Amino acid sequence: MIVSRLQPLPVNAIARQFAAVMDKSQNLPPPDIQRRQKMLLERLCRHAHAHVPFYRDSNRLAPLFGKDGTFNHERWSEVPVLTRAEAQDNEKALLAEKLPPEMLPLMNDRTSGSTGTPLRIKRTSMQMIYSQVLLQRAMKWNNCGPMQRLAITDVVAQDDERVDGAPSSPEQPVLIPAHLSAAEQMDIVAREKPHHAIVFPNLVEAWIDTGDLDKLDSLHTIFTTGEVLRPEIRALLDRSLKVRIINLYSATETGPIAIAGPDGRLRVSEEILLLEQPSGPVDPSKPVAVVATPFYAYGMPLLRYATGDYVRFSSRRPREATNLRRLENVLGRERSLFRRADGTRIWPAVHGDILGDIIPLRGWQLVQETVDDIVLKIVSPVTPTDEAVLQCRRALEKMVPGFGTRIEVVDRIADERATGKRFESCISMVA
């Protein structure tokens, strides 16, 4: 890889510049936001077209460039969508051979592997800085003060030298390995005393289950990420912890896609990525596949990248950051779609709070085993009666009609395909 020896600006100076820009950009009129996005998109595409073998050698971006080198934004939809599998098959070819100096240094990263083989990526310094600035902005939105000592849950190998959680320097975040038990994770929090944490929702739920909440006294704010923050889990966290809960929708490949404001709805990170949306009026009831392009991913450009997630866009406007688009909610991965015998696909609209009113729940998972049959696995502190199981099954049949339903009481929820996660809410085993 060819890199320049020029030194970039100090990180803190860049971060301050970004923060100042975003204080203004979040309230820009939509045409101004879109104009800025087009400028950033063109720069990234020209870089990829010239310096990234995957795009240069395949002529994949040809629709965007005229014979005289002009760039045509109107033909963006003609660029093929890049899938996770395609990116994995072309990891080396997606790496840039040359980089602008302001994007250095690069950091090696990888996805969790929850959908199979991890995707190894190269993140630029600009991506890392912008992610931190976005978190700081979310702190301001939610009146949580400035970011202080940070802890992050992550999937690491059990022999990783960082497995004890201790940071290599005071500026580095505290690492909480996802494979450790809840008690071991809480011991790290109690020892390192982070003020803020980025955590999988189900791991926080597991911490609460221990009842040893004094170990979390140092925490002021928790960003939940990595999984869908279900309403009943949000309610549990709000009841049990004296911390501010902020929902963070992010992907390793793209960075923060959207972050919640004080009303709980997610604001799209318009400054760092293009999140594609169907044309015309917003339909909040319609699931939309996530196709995103991170503007500062110069080390490994992912143009029109499909994360595999589905979201619903919101038609409401917030009081702050008034011109950032909002998401009503994140529905989950494509594998969360259930398939009927006629080939149609549906979202299993399961409400855990309704089921929890019938049988007290500590966890649940709905699995489509065949085109005709689904099973609800539940973890409960009590042994449910036959009548309660029947009521739960009837409630489930109303939420997800047209399937044969079964209820299973289990000791724990586990999906071995979801590495580093205790469970996913809904999974289809039907291809």
Short mmCIF file of C-alpha atoms in Angstrom, two decimals:
data_model
loop_
_atom_site.label_atom_id
_atom_site.label_comp_id
_atom_site.label_asym_id
_atom_site.label_seq_id
_atom_site.Cartn_x
_atom_site.Cartn_y
_atom_site.Cartn_z
CA MET A 1 0.00 0.00 0.00
CA ILE A 2 1.40 3.42 -0.96
CA VAL A 3 1.07 6.12 1.71
CA SER A 4 2.35 9.66 2.07
CA ARG A 5 4.92 10.67 4.69
CA LEU A 6 3.14 13.97 5.33
CA GLN A 7 1.89 14.30 8.90
CA PRO A 8 -1.83 14.97 9.39
CA LEU A 9 -3.18 17.63 11.76
CA PRO A 10 -3.28 16.68 15.46
CA VAL A 11 -6.26 14.51 16.27
CA ASN A 12 -7.72 16.94 18.81
CA ALA A 13 -7.59 19.80 16.30
CA ILE A 14 -9.43 17.75 13.67
CA ALA A 15 -12.01 16.64 16.22
CA ARG A 16 -12.67 20.24 17.24
CA GLN A 17 -13.10 21.23 13.59
CA PHE A 18 -15.54 18.36 13.00
CA ALA A 19 -17.52 19.20 16.13
CA ALA A 20 -17.84 22.83 15.07
CA VAL A 21 -18.98 21.82 11.59
CA MET A 22 -21.56 19.36 12.92
CA ASP A 23 -23.03 21.89 15.34
CA LYS A 24 -24.08 23.79 12.22
CA SER A 25 -24.65 20.97 9.72
CA GLN A 26 -27.30 19.22 11.83
CA ASN A 27 -29.61 22.19 11.23
CA LEU A 28 -28.81 22.92 7.60
CA PRO A 29 -31.69 22.88 5.11
CA PRO A 30 -32.00 19.46 3.43
CA PRO A 31 -30.78 20.77 0.02
CA ASP A 32 -27.56 21.98 1.69
CA ILE A 33 -27.08 18.63 3.45
CA GLN A 34 -27.60 16.80 0.16
CA ARG A 35 -25.21 19.15 -1.66
CA ARG A 36 -22.49 18.41 0.87
CA GLN A 37 -23.15 14.67 0.63
CA LYS A 38 -22.81 14.78 -3.15
CA MET A 39 -19.45 16.52 -2.82
CA LEU A 40 -18.14 13.91 -0.36
CA LEU A 41 -19.56 11.06 -2.45
CA GLU A 42 -17.87 12.30 -5.62
CA ARG A 43 -14.50 12.60 -3.86
CA LEU A 44 -14.75 9.06 -2.51
CA CYS A 45 -15.84 7.60 -5.86
CA ARG A 46 -13.01 9.32 -7.74
CA HIS A 47 -10.56 7.91 -5.19
CA ALA A 48 -12.02 4.39 -5.50
CA HIS A 49 -12.11 4.59 -9.30
CA ALA A 50 -8.41 5.50 -9.41
CA HIS A 51 -6.82 3.66 -6.49
CA VAL A 52 -8.96 0.65 -5.46
CA PRO A 53 -8.49 -2.46 -7.66
CA PHE A 54 -11.99 -3.80 -7.01
CA TYR A 55 -13.60 -0.69 -8.51
CA ARG A 56 -10.88 0.30 -10.98
CA ASP A 57 -10.46 -3.11 -12.64
CA SER A 58 -14.14 -4.10 -12.70
CA ASN A 59 -15.34 -0.83 -14.23
CA ARG A 60 -18.08 -1.00 -11.60
CA LEU A 61 -18.29 2.77 -11.34
CA ALA A 62 -18.42 3.41 -15.09
CA PRO A 63 -22.02 4.75 -15.04
CA LEU A 64 -20.86 7.66 -12.87
CA PHE A 65 -18.15 8.99 -15.18
CA GLY A 66 -18.56 10.68 -18.54
CA LYS A 67 -15.96 10.46 -21.34
CA ASP A 68 -14.62 13.84 -20.28
CA GLY A 69 -14.30 12.74 -16.64
CA THR A 70 -17.41 14.53 -15.38
CA PHE A 71 -19.29 12.91 -12.50
CA ASN A 72 -23.02 12.18 -12.81
CA HIS A 73 -24.80 11.78 -9.47
CA GLU A 74 -28.07 10.96 -11.21
CA ARG A 75 -26.74 7.52 -12.19
CA TRP A 76 -25.80 6.51 -8.63
CA SER A 77 -28.53 3.85 -8.52
CA GLU A 78 -26.87 2.08 -11.47
CA VAL A 79 -23.86 1.20 -9.32
CA PRO A 80 -24.39 -2.40 -8.11
CA VAL A 81 -25.12 -2.87 -4.42
CA LEU A 82 -22.16 -4.43 -2.59
CA THR A 83 -23.14 -7.36 -0.35
CA ARG A 84 -21.28 -8.61 2.71
CA ALA A 85 -20.44 -11.89 0.92
CA GLU A 86 -19.07 -10.01 -2.09
CA ALA A 87 -16.96 -7.81 0.17
CA GLN A 88 -15.56 -10.87 1.94
CA ASP A 89 -14.64 -12.47 -1.38
CA ASN A 90 -12.80 -9.31 -2.44
CA GLU A 91 -11.18 -8.12 0.81
CA LYS A 92 -7.72 -7.54 -0.71
CA ALA A 93 -9.02 -5.97 -3.92
CA LEU A 94 -11.10 -3.49 -1.87
CA LEU A 95 -7.99 -2.06 -0.18
CA ALA A 96 -6.78 1.27 -1.56
CA GLU A 97 -3.29 1.33 -3.07
CA LYS A 98 -2.86 5.02 -2.24
CA LEU A 99 -4.40 7.23 0.43
CA PRO A 100 -4.76 10.95 1.12
CA PRO A 101 -2.50 11.85 4.07
CA GLU A 102 -5.38 13.12 6.19
CA MET A 103 -6.84 9.60 6.24
CA LEU A 104 -3.77 8.11 7.95
CA PRO A 105 -3.05 6.13 9.97
CA LEU A 106 -5.26 3.13 9.20
CA MET A 107 -6.59 0.79 11.86
CA ASN A 108 -7.30 -2.90 11.36
CA ASP A 109 -10.79 -3.93 12.39
CA ARG A 110 -13.23 -6.72 11.71
CA THR A 111 -16.90 -7.47 12.05
CA SER A 112 -18.12 -9.75 14.83
CA GLY A 113 -18.75 -12.67 12.49
CA SER A 114 -22.33 -13.01 13.69
CA THR A 115 -23.46 -13.77 10.13
CA GLY A 116 -20.56 -16.09 9.31
CA THR A 117 -16.91 -15.32 8.51
CA PRO A 118 -15.82 -11.90 9.83
CA LEU A 119 -15.09 -9.17 7.28
CA ARG A 120 -11.66 -7.62 7.87
CA ILE A 121 -11.63 -3.92 7.16
CA LYS A 122 -9.29 -0.93 7.25
CA ARG A 123 -10.65 2.10 9.08
CA THR A 124 -9.16 5.53 8.45
CA SER A 125 -8.20 7.97 11.20
CA MET A 126 -10.97 10.27 9.96
CA GLN A 127 -13.55 7.53 10.49
CA MET A 128 -12.36 6.97 14.04
CA ILE A 129 -12.32 10.68 14.88
CA TYR A 130 -15.74 11.30 13.39
CA SER A 131 -17.22 8.39 15.34
CA GLN A 132 -16.02 9.98 18.58
CA VAL A 133 -17.39 13.38 17.58
CA LEU A 134 -20.77 11.84 16.79
CA LEU A 135 -20.88 10.24 20.24
CA GLN A 136 -20.03 13.60 21.78
CA ARG A 137 -22.87 15.21 19.84
CA ALA A 138 -25.28 12.55 21.08
CA MET A 139 -24.15 13.34 24.63
CA LYS A 140 -25.13 16.98 24.05
CA TRP A 141 -28.50 15.98 22.57
CA ASN A 142 -29.24 13.86 25.62
CA ASN A 143 -27.78 16.27 28.21
CA CYS A 144 -25.19 13.77 29.38
CA GLY A 145 -22.17 16.07 29.54
CA PRO A 146 -18.81 15.44 27.81
CA MET A 147 -17.49 11.96 27.08
CA GLN A 148 -15.20 10.69 29.84
CA ARG A 149 -13.59 7.29 30.50
CA LEU A 150 -15.16 4.88 28.02
CA ALA A 151 -15.70 1.12 28.11
CA ILE A 152 -16.57 -0.92 25.00
CA THR A 153 -17.85 -4.47 24.72
CA ASP A 154 -16.24 -6.39 21.89
CA VAL A 155 -15.77 -9.90 20.58
CA VAL A 156 -12.17 -10.98 21.18
CA ALA A 157 -10.31 -14.28 21.23
CA GLN A 158 -10.05 -15.84 24.67
CA ASP A 159 -6.25 -15.74 24.46
CA ASP A 160 -6.21 -12.03 23.50
CA GLU A 161 -3.85 -10.08 25.75
CA ARG A 162 -6.59 -7.47 26.26
CA VAL A 163 -8.95 -10.01 27.82
CA ASP A 164 -8.45 -8.52 31.30
CA GLY A 165 -10.04 -5.28 30.09
CA ALA A 166 -7.23 -3.01 31.25
CA PRO A 167 -6.43 -0.29 28.66
CA SER A 168 -2.83 0.12 27.50
CA SER A 169 -3.00 3.85 28.32
CA PRO A 170 -5.43 6.20 30.11
CA GLU A 171 -6.64 7.51 26.73
CA GLN A 172 -7.59 4.05 25.48
CA PRO A 173 -11.08 2.65 26.15
CA VAL A 174 -11.63 -0.14 28.64
CA LEU A 175 -12.36 -3.40 26.81
CA ILE A 176 -15.13 -5.68 28.09
CA PRO A 177 -14.78 -9.02 26.25
CA ALA A 178 -18.22 -10.27 25.21
CA HIS A 179 -17.43 -13.93 25.91
CA LEU A 180 -16.84 -13.39 29.64
CA SER A 181 -19.58 -14.11 32.15
CA ALA A 182 -21.73 -11.25 33.37
CA ALA A 183 -19.98 -11.36 36.75
CA GLU A 184 -16.52 -11.16 35.15
CA GLN A 185 -17.60 -8.27 32.94
CA MET A 186 -18.97 -6.39 35.94
CA ASP A 187 -15.71 -6.97 37.82
CA ILE A 188 -13.91 -5.13 34.99
CA VAL A 189 -16.37 -2.23 35.26
CA ALA A 190 -15.94 -2.11 39.05
CA ARG A 191 -12.12 -2.14 38.76
CA GLU A 192 -11.66 0.27 35.82
CA LYS A 193 -14.57 2.58 36.74
CA PRO A 194 -15.58 3.85 33.27
CA HIS A 195 -18.07 6.71 33.11
CA HIS A 196 -19.55 5.74 29.74
CA ALA A 197 -19.97 2.39 28.02
CA ILE A 198 -20.90 1.02 24.60
CA VAL A 199 -22.59 -2.31 25.32
CA PHE A 200 -24.78 -4.97 23.69
CA PRO A 201 -28.30 -4.66 25.19
CA ASN A 202 -28.47 -8.33 26.18
CA LEU A 203 -25.19 -8.03 28.10
CA VAL A 204 -26.61 -5.17 30.18
CA GLU A 205 -29.67 -7.34 30.77
CA ALA A 206 -27.36 -10.09 32.02
CA TRP A 207 -25.66 -7.61 34.36
CA ILE A 208 -29.03 -6.68 35.82
CA ASP A 209 -29.89 -10.36 36.31
CA THR A 210 -26.91 -10.74 38.67
CA GLY A 211 -28.47 -8.25 41.09
CA ASP A 212 -24.97 -6.92 41.87
CA LEU A 213 -25.61 -3.45 40.50
CA ASP A 214 -23.28 -1.63 42.92
CA LYS A 215 -20.43 -2.61 40.58
CA LEU A 216 -21.92 -0.30 37.93
CA ASP A 217 -21.92 2.81 40.14
CA SER A 218 -19.27 4.58 38.02
CA LEU A 219 -21.42 4.49 34.86
CA HIS A 220 -23.23 7.68 33.85
CA THR A 221 -24.30 6.76 30.30
CA ILE A 222 -24.70 3.54 28.33
CA PHE A 223 -24.83 3.45 24.54
CA THR A 224 -26.63 0.25 23.52
CA THR A 225 -25.49 -1.17 20.19
CA GLY A 226 -24.93 -4.38 18.24
CA GLU A 227 -28.50 -5.63 18.60
CA VAL A 228 -32.03 -4.30 18.41
CA LEU A 229 -32.97 -2.48 21.62
CA ARG A 230 -36.42 -3.96 22.22
CA PRO A 231 -38.95 -1.78 24.09
CA GLU A 232 -39.23 -4.16 27.04
CA ILE A 233 -35.44 -4.29 27.42
CA ARG A 234 -35.26 -0.49 27.27
CA ALA A 235 -37.90 -0.35 30.01
CA LEU A 236 -35.93 -2.86 32.11
CA LEU A 237 -32.73 -0.83 31.80
CA ASP A 238 -34.52 2.40 32.67
CA ARG A 239 -36.08 0.81 35.77
CA SER A 240 -32.96 -0.93 37.02
CA LEU A 241 -30.06 1.45 36.31
CA LYS A 242 -29.49 5.05 37.30
CA VAL A 243 -27.85 5.87 33.97
CA ARG A 244 -28.85 7.52 30.71
CA ILE A 245 -29.56 4.96 27.95
CA ILE A 246 -28.78 6.08 24.38
CA ASN A 247 -29.51 3.77 21.46
CA LEU A 248 -26.65 3.66 18.94
CA TYR A 249 -27.26 2.01 15.57
CA SER A 250 -23.87 1.25 14.10
CA ALA A 251 -22.00 -1.26 11.96
CA THR A 252 -18.28 -1.95 12.09
CA GLU A 253 -18.04 -1.43 8.33
CA THR A 254 -19.84 1.93 8.26
CA GLY A 255 -19.47 3.50 11.70
CA PRO A 256 -22.44 5.11 13.48
CA ILE A 257 -25.44 5.04 11.15
CA ALA A 258 -27.88 6.73 13.53
CA ILE A 259 -27.93 7.77 17.20
CA ALA A 260 -30.94 8.43 19.42
CA GLY A 261 -32.01 11.82 20.66
CA PRO A 262 -33.95 12.47 23.87
CA ASP A 263 -37.20 11.25 22.30
CA GLY A 264 -35.59 7.85 21.68
CA ARG A 265 -35.76 8.08 17.89
CA LEU A 266 -32.60 7.65 15.87
CA ARG A 267 -31.05 10.58 13.98
CA VAL A 268 -29.20 9.59 10.81
CA SER A 269 -25.48 10.46 10.76
CA GLU A 270 -25.85 12.42 7.53
CA GLU A 271 -22.37 13.99 7.82
CA ILE A 272 -20.43 10.73 7.58
CA LEU A 273 -22.48 8.46 5.33
CA LEU A 274 -25.16 8.27 2.69
CA LEU A 275 -28.10 6.17 3.89
CA GLU A 276 -30.33 5.44 0.92
CA GLN A 277 -34.06 5.96 1.21
CA PRO A 278 -36.90 5.17 -1.23
CA SER A 279 -38.08 8.18 -3.21
CA GLY A 280 -41.40 9.80 -2.45
CA PRO A 281 -43.22 10.35 0.86
CA VAL A 282 -41.93 8.41 3.88
CA ASP A 283 -43.93 5.31 4.74
CA PRO A 284 -43.09 4.57 8.42
CA SER A 285 -44.66 1.12 8.17
CA LYS A 286 -42.45 -0.07 5.32
CA PRO A 287 -39.25 -2.03 6.05
CA VAL A 288 -36.31 -0.66 4.06
CA ALA A 289 -33.08 -2.55 3.41
CA VAL A 290 -30.06 -0.61 4.70
CA VAL A 291 -27.74 0.45 1.88
CA ALA A 292 -25.04 2.82 3.11
CA THR A 293 -21.87 4.47 1.81
CA PRO A 294 -19.44 5.76 4.46
CA PHE A 295 -17.86 8.93 3.07
CA TYR A 296 -14.51 8.63 4.87
CA ALA A 297 -13.81 4.92 4.23
CA TYR A 298 -10.88 5.67 1.93
CA GLY A 299 -8.81 2.71 3.15
CA MET A 300 -11.49 0.22 2.11
CA PRO A 301 -14.31 1.98 0.23
CA LEU A 302 -17.69 0.29 0.55
CA LEU A 303 -19.93 1.91 -2.06
CA ARG A 304 -23.65 1.12 -1.82
CA TYR A 305 -22.93 -1.43 0.90
CA ALA A 306 -25.81 -3.63 2.11
CA THR A 307 -25.36 -4.32 5.82
CA GLY A 308 -28.12 -6.95 5.84
CA ASP A 309 -30.27 -4.86 8.19
CA TYR A 310 -33.76 -3.48 7.74
CA VAL A 311 -35.07 -0.21 9.20
CA ARG A 312 -38.18 1.94 9.13
CA PHE A 313 -37.81 5.64 8.35
CA SER A 314 -39.76 8.16 10.41
CA SER A 315 -41.94 10.94 9.01
CA ARG A 316 -41.67 13.03 12.20
CA ARG A 317 -39.26 15.90 12.78
CA PRO A 318 -37.27 16.33 15.99
CA ARG A 319 -36.98 19.52 18.00
CA GLU A 320 -33.19 19.45 17.84
CA ALA A 321 -31.02 18.53 14.83
CA THR A 322 -34.17 19.38 12.89
CA ASN A 323 -32.98 18.39 9.42
CA LEU A 324 -31.31 15.08 10.14
CA ARG A 325 -33.56 12.28 8.93
CA ARG A 326 -34.89 9.96 11.59
CA LEU A 327 -35.48 6.23 11.87
CA GLU A 328 -38.62 4.94 13.53
CA ASN A 329 -36.75 1.77 14.50
CA VAL A 330 -34.21 -0.85 13.46
CA LEU A 331 -35.93 -4.12 12.67
CA GLY A 332 -32.93 -6.44 12.50
CA ARG A 333 -31.06 -8.61 10.07
CA GLU A 334 -32.43 -10.16 6.91
CA ARG A 335 -32.34 -13.52 8.67
CA SER A 336 -34.99 -12.09 11.01
CA LEU A 337 -37.49 -12.14 8.13
CA PHE A 338 -39.80 -15.13 8.29
CA ARG A 339 -40.77 -16.85 5.05
CA ARG A 340 -44.18 -18.26 4.21
CA ALA A 341 -44.85 -21.25 1.97
CA ASP A 342 -45.90 -18.95 -0.91
CA GLY A 343 -42.47 -17.27 -0.86
CA THR A 344 -43.57 -14.02 0.79
CA ARG A 345 -41.57 -12.69 3.73
CA ILE A 346 -42.86 -11.02 6.90
CA TRP A 347 -41.46 -9.38 10.00
CA PRO A 348 -42.44 -11.31 13.11
CA ALA A 349 -44.04 -8.47 15.07
CA VAL A 350 -43.52 -9.99 18.51
CA HIS A 351 -44.08 -7.83 21.60
CA GLY A 352 -42.13 -9.22 24.52
CA ASP A 353 -44.02 -7.07 27.00
CA ILE A 354 -47.31 -8.75 26.06
CA LEU A 355 -45.78 -12.20 26.48
CA GLY A 356 -44.13 -11.06 29.72
CA ASP A 357 -47.53 -10.11 31.15
CA ILE A 358 -48.52 -13.78 30.77
CA ILE A 359 -45.25 -15.46 31.78
CA PRO A 360 -42.45 -13.50 33.51
CA LEU A 361 -39.55 -13.44 31.05
CA ARG A 362 -35.78 -13.16 31.46
CA GLY A 363 -35.21 -13.83 27.79
CA TRP A 364 -36.92 -15.04 24.66
CA GLN A 365 -36.18 -16.03 21.10
CA LEU A 366 -38.51 -16.84 18.22
CA VAL A 367 -37.21 -19.32 15.63
CA GLN A 368 -38.81 -20.31 12.34
CA GLU A 369 -37.92 -23.97 11.97
CA THR A 370 -39.88 -24.72 8.76
CA VAL A 371 -42.15 -22.75 6.42
CA ASP A 372 -45.05 -23.91 8.60
CA ASP A 373 -43.69 -23.99 12.14
CA ILE A 374 -42.23 -21.53 14.63
CA VAL A 375 -41.02 -22.08 18.19
CA LEU A 376 -40.81 -19.52 20.98
CA LYS A 377 -38.04 -20.26 23.45
CA ILE A 378 -38.47 -18.53 26.80
CA VAL A 379 -36.37 -18.21 29.94
CA SER A 380 -38.53 -17.59 33.02
CA PRO A 381 -37.86 -17.34 36.78
CA VAL A 382 -41.02 -19.37 37.39
CA THR A 383 -42.36 -22.65 36.03
CA PRO A 384 -45.30 -21.59 33.82
CA THR A 385 -48.60 -23.38 34.16
CA ASP A 386 -50.17 -25.20 31.23
CA GLU A 387 -52.80 -22.46 31.06
CA ALA A 388 -50.13 -19.74 30.90
CA VAL A 389 -48.30 -21.58 28.11
CA LEU A 390 -51.59 -21.86 26.19
CA GLN A 391 -52.30 -18.13 26.62
CA CYS A 392 -48.78 -17.30 25.49
CA ARG A 393 -49.20 -19.46 22.40
CA ARG A 394 -52.53 -17.82 21.53
CA ALA A 395 -50.98 -14.36 21.89
CA LEU A 396 -48.11 -15.42 19.64
CA GLU A 397 -50.52 -16.74 16.99
CA LYS A 398 -52.15 -13.29 16.84
CA MET A 399 -48.79 -11.54 16.44
CA VAL A 400 -47.41 -13.96 13.84
CA PRO A 401 -50.46 -15.59 12.20
CA GLY A 402 -50.36 -18.49 9.81
CA PHE A 403 -47.81 -20.71 11.55
CA GLY A 404 -47.95 -23.70 13.82
CA THR A 405 -46.60 -22.44 17.15
CA ARG A 406 -44.80 -24.15 19.99
CA ILE A 407 -43.54 -22.83 23.34
CA GLU A 408 -40.34 -24.18 24.89
CA VAL A 409 -39.11 -23.27 28.38
CA VAL A 410 -35.30 -23.34 28.37
CA ASP A 411 -32.49 -22.54 30.81
CA ARG A 412 -30.84 -20.03 28.50
CA ILE A 413 -31.09 -18.59 25.01
CA ALA A 414 -28.16 -19.35 22.71
CA ASP A 415 -27.58 -19.07 19.00
CA GLU A 416 -24.12 -20.33 18.12
CA ARG A 417 -24.19 -18.43 14.80
CA ALA A 418 -24.36 -15.12 16.66
CA THR A 419 -20.78 -15.09 17.93
CA GLY A 420 -20.37 -12.86 20.96
CA LYS A 421 -24.11 -12.39 21.45
CA ARG A 422 -26.28 -14.22 23.89
CA PHE A 423 -29.25 -14.33 21.54
CA GLU A 424 -31.08 -12.66 18.71
CA SER A 425 -34.78 -12.07 19.03
CA CYS A 426 -36.02 -13.63 15.80
CA ILE A 427 -34.21 -16.01 13.48
CA SER A 428 -35.42 -17.88 10.42
CA MET A 429 -33.84 -21.24 9.64
CA VAL A 430 -35.65 -21.33 6.29
CA ALA A 431 -33.46 -20.36 3.32
#
